Amino acid sequence: MSDKDQFQASAVENEAAGKAGLSQSEIDELVASSDTGGRSASGPVGMLIVGVALAWSLFQLWIASPIPFILGFGVFNDTEARAFHLAFALFLGFMAFPAARTPVQLFLGIAVPLVLTGLFWLGADPGNWWIPVVGLAVVAAVVLGSPKDRVPIWEWAMAIIGAASALYIYFAYEGIANRVGAPITQDLVVGVIGLMLLLEATRRALGPALMIVATVFLSYTFLGPYMPQLIAHSAKSLGVVINHQWITTEGVFGIALGVSTSFVFLFVLFGSLLDKAGAGNYFIQVAFSLMGHMRGGPAKAAVVSSAMTGLISGSSIANVVTTGTFTIPLMKKVGFSSEKAGAVEVASSVNGQIMPPVMGAAAFLMVEYVGIPYFDVVKHAFLPAVISYIALVYIVHLEAMKQNMQGLPRAYTPKPIVQRLIGMAFFVAFLCVLSFGVYYGMGWIRTVFPDTAGYIVFVFLCLVYLGLLYVASKEEIPTLEKDGDGPQVLPLPGPTVRSGLHFILPVVVLVWALMVDRLSPGLSAFWAAAFMIFILVTQRPLLAIMRNAGGIASEIRNGFVDLIDGLVTGARNMIGIGIATATAGIIVGAVSQTGVGSALADVVEVLSGGNILAILFLTAILSLILGMGLPTTANYIVVSALLAPVIVQLGQQNGLIVPLIAVHLFVFYFGIMADVTPPVGLASFAAAAVSGGDPIKTGVVAFFYSLRTAALPFLFIFNTDLLLIDVGWAQGILVFVIATVAMLLFAAATQGWFLTRNNILETVALLLIAFTLFRPGFWMDMVAPPFEDVPPVEIAQAAEEVSPGQDLRLQVSGLNAIGEPVTFVALLPVGEGETGEDRLFASGLEYVVNGDSVVIDNVTFGSPAAEAGFDWDQTVERVMRPKAQPPKELMFIPALALLALIVLWQRSRARKNLRPKQATA
């Protein structure tokens, strides 16, 4: 088979730049080549791939369930489960993903194993002749080729040996535990083979970028003594590196792979099962029935349907194709260009990863990296995500206003607006009453029937499911035509919504388990997936019975076919994520082993001049550059491991106390731009394949539509109210309203259109108003500073004058953990006590006064002072005492007054522009 025939996936992406859209089969191939594997093996090999994928899903359901603990059989600890997870991913990675044969890919496939061979030999003791044998064997397998329609013997070997290398941790677990930190030759052989095959699997499943980055970090680990002095470190032997990267849980088998094993797989599987049941099509039809009639209606429906589809799709590309196949032709029909139609779909699909309660894989990594419950991650991420989607709907509205677009025709005459508002109010009231009833009813059931509450809840869920299914049996989920030819009438909202209400039940189960019962993400996803399996198996035969349609036996069989298909698809969607998290573990391991993090802090501080805003821009640019080649999850892992601690540290040195969750969400937001960023944003290629537009232009337009997503992280770093940190209900609602208005004004400024086309002064004014609404404290701090300086020797008096629980802001200087001078600002919560000294002692801080200087003499272990970062022998340079400040919201008054002037000015101009058109008409 020729190289040209082998690599149709590359041709598909290139073809996407053409003037015509691709066929459905070519679109499916694009998704497969990036998500589930582009190899189309048939016969026994195809069945084996399906069987292994099915076994992977069943294994993940088994370890997530309470059944092993009940039976006392098949219980795996975290490390053992990670070994099986990676083994499945590596085996399917080699079996399902053929290697690309482009010159660059072929060069990397040969060069990387040779480079690693040299590095491993450099770090090994003399006499390790087997290292070049391993490297040359991998090179030979790459050179021999990788057909798309079959699996050659050398790829069988790589798949089996790669899986065995991962499972070595499981089978040799006891021996490894008995020789901690002292690997034997057998460990080294397995580790070398495993690392080489993992990087080759990464090249196949994820492209060259992550493979290159991981190789660079491995090279840095071995070549530390030869590096520039600023980033140099001691030499690392092969035994030390393999022990760190492969044998322990510091590298490949670290936190990232653990999160993929425990959390991410189950959420991806849940989404796959929900999609297989028909929820994806249902969400699209509901969005169109409710919003398709508005100005630019198909585009607004695309945003809403992508937000809902984001619940069931872990892939931006799959989301684009699933919804875009319907929405993009209809957007073009009402007047959007191919590029703008594709860009709207890309911007809305990619944002699905930031929409709680089910966010992208990186959100689950945050739970481990930041050390907070998933509930808190969702709470902090909720407001920015909702604001971002509302702003995208508004951007679409502005595009429609610019070109005077109309919506699609309704199939009915709407009721008067007042009647619709009253109906909506009653619906919201009904939902509130129902939510309260369920919440308190569940509490009562668990109190009265503590031993059988689970069974009672399951019976209740089944009854609700049967009732909703009966309602759905009276309706049919409508299907929009995928082509844009001929008149398109929107489906009726009522019947469309009623036709699939039972799909919402498993989502409710998931949200309830996560947000109300506060179960772990893995257990929450397990119960939701278990209920989804029940629905998949039963919905077809039950609908047939309720509709008196007959053919119950065939419907039962079709239900099980859907279940198996969903389990297999879920596993195949996880191949890339499993491999990405393992490879990213190499990078995290190299950072922890070499101490490059502290060296990088010095580099970043030099580059940024110590300015926190410059550091944030550098972080954003690094994320965008890495996003050109790395998948979202890997991008987040790399950037957060390298720069998140640096931002917090340098923020402290600049007097800005940045919560760690804010920094990780900052990195996360720029990480999701990976699928948008030209020139290689895969979601843009997928959208261009559907729309027939140019993928680079589509990516550029999508990037500008996503500017609102890029602006939010900078804002919530400086105004943590947006993340609902230390914010009550009333203030939270106010923050939501004000921030939404601000983001809409920001969108109007960046799109050059508010009520009519903006001039340059109006654009600048709108940006200024938006900034003021987002961060009123910036101006108020200039007018009335929130802190006043007092001499350090008066620290006790300052502590006595503030109320217990309030924060003193202290700037201290001293030496860090490695003996380098450092200056930073931290908040010290003032404790209870009669005098200032008592209060400081209650906070864990003891000090001595030497003339005009104050030196910290002792810090109580585990005290608020210790948690704030204070340590003995530090010198207190400044004491800043909080003082009364007018409410920062007063700054809204001049901002809103300026907004009123712009509204009056633009309305006047719009009326003047309308008169000549009316006269001409």
mmCIF file of N, CA and C in Angstrom, residues 406-471:
data_model
loop_
_atom_site.group_PDB
_atom_site.id
_atom_site.type_symbol
_atom_site.label_atom_id
_atom_site.label_comp_id
_atom_site.label_asym_id
_atom_site.label_seq_id
_atom_site.Cartn_x
_atom_site.Cartn_y
_atom_site.Cartn_z
ATOM 1 N N GLN A 406 -32.577 37.660 9.196
ATOM 2 C CA GLN A 406 -33.803 37.226 9.839
ATOM 3 C C GLN A 406 -33.639 35.782 10.306
ATOM 4 N N GLY A 407 -34.610 35.307 11.071
ATOM 5 C CA GLY A 407 -34.574 33.925 11.520
ATOM 6 C C GLY A 407 -35.320 33.008 10.570
ATOM 7 N N LEU A 408 -35.445 31.752 10.969
ATOM 8 C CA LEU A 408 -36.209 30.779 10.190
ATOM 9 C C LEU A 408 -37.694 30.920 10.527
ATOM 10 N N PRO A 409 -38.587 30.584 9.581
ATOM 11 C CA PRO A 409 -40.028 30.757 9.846
ATOM 12 C C PRO A 409 -40.548 29.789 10.900
ATOM 13 N N ARG A 410 -41.437 30.298 11.757
ATOM 14 C CA ARG A 410 -42.078 29.461 12.757
ATOM 15 C C ARG A 410 -43.192 28.634 12.121
ATOM 16 N N ALA A 411 -43.508 27.515 12.796
ATOM 17 C CA ALA A 411 -44.598 26.664 12.323
ATOM 18 C C ALA A 411 -45.909 26.983 13.038
ATOM 19 N N TYR A 412 -45.902 28.064 13.841
ATOM 20 C CA TYR A 412 -47.102 28.400 14.607
ATOM 21 C C TYR A 412 -47.100 29.903 14.860
ATOM 22 N N THR A 413 -48.240 30.430 15.277
ATOM 23 C CA THR A 413 -48.359 31.847 15.632
ATOM 24 C C THR A 413 -48.118 32.001 17.129
ATOM 25 N N PRO A 414 -47.108 32.755 17.521
ATOM 26 C CA PRO A 414 -46.792 32.850 18.955
ATOM 27 C C PRO A 414 -47.868 33.606 19.723
ATOM 28 N N LYS A 415 -47.941 33.299 21.026
ATOM 29 C CA LYS A 415 -48.875 34.000 21.908
ATOM 30 C C LYS A 415 -48.335 35.410 22.190
ATOM 31 N N PRO A 416 -49.193 36.292 22.712
ATOM 32 C CA PRO A 416 -48.717 37.643 23.072
ATOM 33 C C PRO A 416 -47.568 37.558 24.086
ATOM 34 N N ILE A 417 -46.704 38.551 24.051
ATOM 35 C CA ILE A 417 -45.494 38.527 24.860
ATOM 36 C C ILE A 417 -45.805 38.452 26.356
ATOM 37 N N VAL A 418 -46.845 39.156 26.794
ATOM 38 C CA VAL A 418 -47.201 39.141 28.216
ATOM 39 C C VAL A 418 -47.610 37.735 28.643
ATOM 40 N N GLN A 419 -48.396 37.073 27.791
ATOM 41 C CA GLN A 419 -48.835 35.719 28.107
ATOM 42 C C GLN A 419 -47.647 34.759 28.178
ATOM 43 N N ARG A 420 -46.692 34.964 27.284
ATOM 44 C CA ARG A 420 -45.504 34.097 27.298
ATOM 45 C C ARG A 420 -44.662 34.339 28.552
ATOM 46 N N LEU A 421 -44.538 35.620 28.967
ATOM 47 C CA LEU A 421 -43.767 35.924 30.172
ATOM 48 C C LEU A 421 -44.429 35.334 31.413
ATOM 49 N N ILE A 422 -45.759 35.410 31.470
ATOM 50 C CA ILE A 422 -46.478 34.826 32.613
ATOM 51 C C ILE A 422 -46.269 33.309 32.641
ATOM 52 N N GLY A 423 -46.356 32.678 31.463
ATOM 53 C CA GLY A 423 -46.137 31.238 31.385
ATOM 54 C C GLY A 423 -44.732 30.861 31.823
ATOM 55 N N MET A 424 -43.758 31.685 31.412
ATOM 56 C CA MET A 424 -42.372 31.416 31.805
ATOM 57 C C MET A 424 -42.200 31.553 33.316
ATOM 58 N N ALA A 425 -42.842 32.571 33.901
ATOM 59 C CA ALA A 425 -42.743 32.777 35.347
ATOM 60 C C ALA A 425 -43.341 31.588 36.102
ATOM 61 N N PHE A 426 -44.500 31.102 35.632
ATOM 62 C CA PHE A 426 -45.111 29.938 36.283
ATOM 63 C C PHE A 426 -44.219 28.710 36.144
ATOM 64 N N PHE A 427 -43.563 28.563 34.982
ATOM 65 C CA PHE A 427 -42.677 27.418 34.770
ATOM 66 C C PHE A 427 -41.489 27.467 35.731
ATOM 67 N N VAL A 428 -40.894 28.654 35.893
ATOM 68 C CA VAL A 428 -39.762 28.807 36.816
ATOM 69 C C VAL A 428 -40.216 28.527 38.242
ATOM 70 N N ALA A 429 -41.400 29.038 38.608
ATOM 71 C CA ALA A 429 -41.921 28.791 39.950
ATOM 72 C C ALA A 429 -42.149 27.299 40.180
ATOM 73 N N PHE A 430 -42.682 26.622 39.156
ATOM 74 C CA PHE A 430 -42.907 25.175 39.267
ATOM 75 C C PHE A 430 -41.589 24.434 39.474
ATOM 76 N N LEU A 431 -40.555 24.829 38.721
ATOM 77 C CA LEU A 431 -39.238 24.193 38.877
ATOM 78 C C LEU A 431 -38.683 24.406 40.288
ATOM 79 N N CYS A 432 -38.864 25.628 40.825
ATOM 80 C CA CYS A 432 -38.359 25.914 42.169
ATOM 81 C C CYS A 432 -39.079 25.050 43.202
ATOM 82 N N VAL A 433 -40.415 24.983 43.088
ATOM 83 C CA VAL A 433 -41.188 24.168 44.030
ATOM 84 C C VAL A 433 -40.788 22.702 43.917
ATOM 85 N N LEU A 434 -40.625 22.222 42.681
ATOM 86 C CA LEU A 434 -40.222 20.833 42.465
ATOM 87 C C LEU A 434 -38.838 20.569 43.066
ATOM 88 N N SER A 435 -37.892 21.500 42.868
ATOM 89 C CA SER A 435 -36.542 21.322 43.397
ATOM 90 C C SER A 435 -36.554 21.260 44.920
ATOM 91 N N PHE A 436 -37.292 22.185 45.554
ATOM 92 C CA PHE A 436 -37.397 22.165 47.016
ATOM 93 C C PHE A 436 -38.045 20.876 47.498
ATOM 94 N N GLY A 437 -39.115 20.442 46.792
ATOM 95 C CA GLY A 437 -39.801 19.212 47.183
ATOM 96 C C GLY A 437 -38.883 18.010 47.114
ATOM 97 N N VAL A 438 -38.102 17.915 46.014
ATOM 98 C CA VAL A 438 -37.184 16.779 45.868
ATOM 99 C C VAL A 438 -36.080 16.843 46.922
ATOM 100 N N TYR A 439 -35.537 18.043 47.140
ATOM 101 C CA TYR A 439 -34.430 18.186 48.094
ATOM 102 C C TYR A 439 -34.858 17.763 49.503
ATOM 103 N N TYR A 440 -35.969 18.332 49.973
ATOM 104 C CA TYR A 440 -36.409 18.002 51.332
ATOM 105 C C TYR A 440 -37.011 16.606 51.404
ATOM 106 N N GLY A 441 -37.617 16.154 50.292
ATOM 107 C CA GLY A 441 -38.139 14.787 50.264
ATOM 108 C C GLY A 441 -37.022 13.757 50.379
ATOM 109 N N MET A 442 -35.916 14.011 49.674
ATOM 110 C CA MET A 442 -34.768 13.100 49.767
ATOM 111 C C MET A 442 -34.202 13.089 51.186
ATOM 112 N N GLY A 443 -34.139 14.274 51.800
ATOM 113 C CA GLY A 443 -33.647 14.330 53.177
ATOM 114 C C GLY A 443 -34.537 13.540 54.122
ATOM 115 N N TRP A 444 -35.860 13.628 53.932
ATOM 116 C CA TRP A 444 -36.814 12.898 54.788
ATOM 117 C C TRP A 444 -36.674 11.387 54.595
ATOM 118 N N ILE A 445 -36.547 10.963 53.311
ATOM 119 C CA ILE A 445 -36.420 9.522 53.029
ATOM 120 C C ILE A 445 -35.171 8.963 53.692
ATOM 121 N N ARG A 446 -34.058 9.682 53.611
ATOM 122 C CA ARG A 446 -32.806 9.179 54.176
ATOM 123 C C ARG A 446 -32.838 9.163 55.703
ATOM 124 N N THR A 447 -33.634 10.053 56.280
ATOM 125 C CA THR A 447 -33.750 10.070 57.743
ATOM 126 C C THR A 447 -34.640 8.938 58.241
ATOM 127 N N VAL A 448 -35.801 8.724 57.565
ATOM 128 C CA VAL A 448 -36.788 7.739 58.018
ATOM 129 C C VAL A 448 -36.385 6.325 57.615
ATOM 130 N N PHE A 449 -35.798 6.184 56.412
ATOM 131 C CA PHE A 449 -35.427 4.851 55.918
ATOM 132 C C PHE A 449 -33.927 4.823 55.615
ATOM 133 N N PRO A 450 -33.070 4.903 56.611
ATOM 134 C CA PRO A 450 -31.622 5.017 56.353
ATOM 135 C C PRO A 450 -31.030 3.817 55.638
ATOM 136 N N ASP A 451 -31.576 2.604 55.855
ATOM 137 C CA ASP A 451 -30.985 1.402 55.262
ATOM 138 C C ASP A 451 -31.489 1.123 53.845
ATOM 139 N N THR A 452 -32.668 1.599 53.544
ATOM 140 C CA THR A 452 -33.274 1.274 52.234
ATOM 141 C C THR A 452 -33.482 2.513 51.374
ATOM 142 N N ALA A 453 -32.902 3.646 51.767
ATOM 143 C CA ALA A 453 -33.133 4.895 51.032
ATOM 144 C C ALA A 453 -32.705 4.777 49.570
ATOM 145 N N GLY A 454 -31.567 4.098 49.311
ATOM 146 C CA GLY A 454 -31.083 3.957 47.941
ATOM 147 C C GLY A 454 -32.078 3.245 47.048
ATOM 148 N N TYR A 455 -32.683 2.174 47.556
ATOM 149 C CA TYR A 455 -33.664 1.432 46.762
ATOM 150 C C TYR A 455 -34.925 2.266 46.519
ATOM 151 N N ILE A 456 -35.349 3.008 47.549
ATOM 152 C CA ILE A 456 -36.541 3.847 47.397
ATOM 153 C C ILE A 456 -36.299 4.928 46.340
ATOM 154 N N VAL A 457 -35.132 5.553 46.385
ATOM 155 C CA VAL A 457 -34.800 6.593 45.394
ATOM 156 C C VAL A 457 -34.764 6.000 43.993
ATOM 157 N N PHE A 458 -34.210 4.787 43.851
ATOM 158 C CA PHE A 458 -34.157 4.160 42.530
ATOM 159 C C PHE A 458 -35.572 3.874 42.001
ATOM 160 N N VAL A 459 -36.457 3.373 42.869
ATOM 161 C CA VAL A 459 -37.844 3.131 42.451
ATOM 162 C C VAL A 459 -38.514 4.437 42.043
ATOM 163 N N PHE A 460 -38.271 5.497 42.822
ATOM 164 C CA PHE A 460 -38.837 6.807 42.495
ATOM 165 C C PHE A 460 -38.330 7.290 41.127
ATOM 166 N N LEU A 461 -37.012 7.138 40.893
ATOM 167 C CA LEU A 461 -36.438 7.530 39.598
ATOM 168 C C LEU A 461 -37.071 6.736 38.458
ATOM 169 N N CYS A 462 -37.268 5.450 38.676
ATOM 170 C CA CYS A 462 -37.871 4.602 37.634
ATOM 171 C C CYS A 462 -39.294 5.050 37.322
ATOM 172 N N LEU A 463 -40.047 5.424 38.357
ATOM 173 C CA LEU A 463 -41.421 5.886 38.126
ATOM 174 C C LEU A 463 -41.426 7.193 37.337
ATOM 175 N N VAL A 464 -40.530 8.111 37.710
ATOM 176 C CA VAL A 464 -40.430 9.375 36.958
ATOM 177 C C VAL A 464 -40.016 9.086 35.514
ATOM 178 N N TYR A 465 -39.065 8.182 35.345
ATOM 179 C CA TYR A 465 -38.594 7.798 34.003
ATOM 180 C C TYR A 465 -39.745 7.234 33.165
ATOM 181 N N LEU A 466 -40.549 6.341 33.756
ATOM 182 C CA LEU A 466 -41.680 5.765 33.027
ATOM 183 C C LEU A 466 -42.692 6.847 32.645
ATOM 184 N N GLY A 467 -42.938 7.792 33.572
ATOM 185 C CA GLY A 467 -43.875 8.872 33.267
ATOM 186 C C GLY A 467 -43.383 9.748 32.126
ATOM 187 N N LEU A 468 -42.091 10.134 32.172
ATOM 188 C CA LEU A 468 -41.530 10.968 31.097
ATOM 189 C C LEU A 468 -41.473 10.209 29.780
ATOM 190 N N LEU A 469 -41.187 8.907 29.859
ATOM 191 C CA LEU A 469 -41.145 8.099 28.637
ATOM 192 C C LEU A 469 -42.544 7.977 28.024
ATOM 193 N N TYR A 470 -43.570 7.908 28.888
ATOM 194 C CA TYR A 470 -44.948 7.852 28.377
ATOM 195 C C TYR A 470 -45.287 9.156 27.656
ATOM 196 N N VAL A 471 -44.865 10.289 28.244
ATOM 197 C CA VAL A 471 -45.077 11.580 27.579
ATOM 198 C C VAL A 471 -44.345 11.603 26.238
#
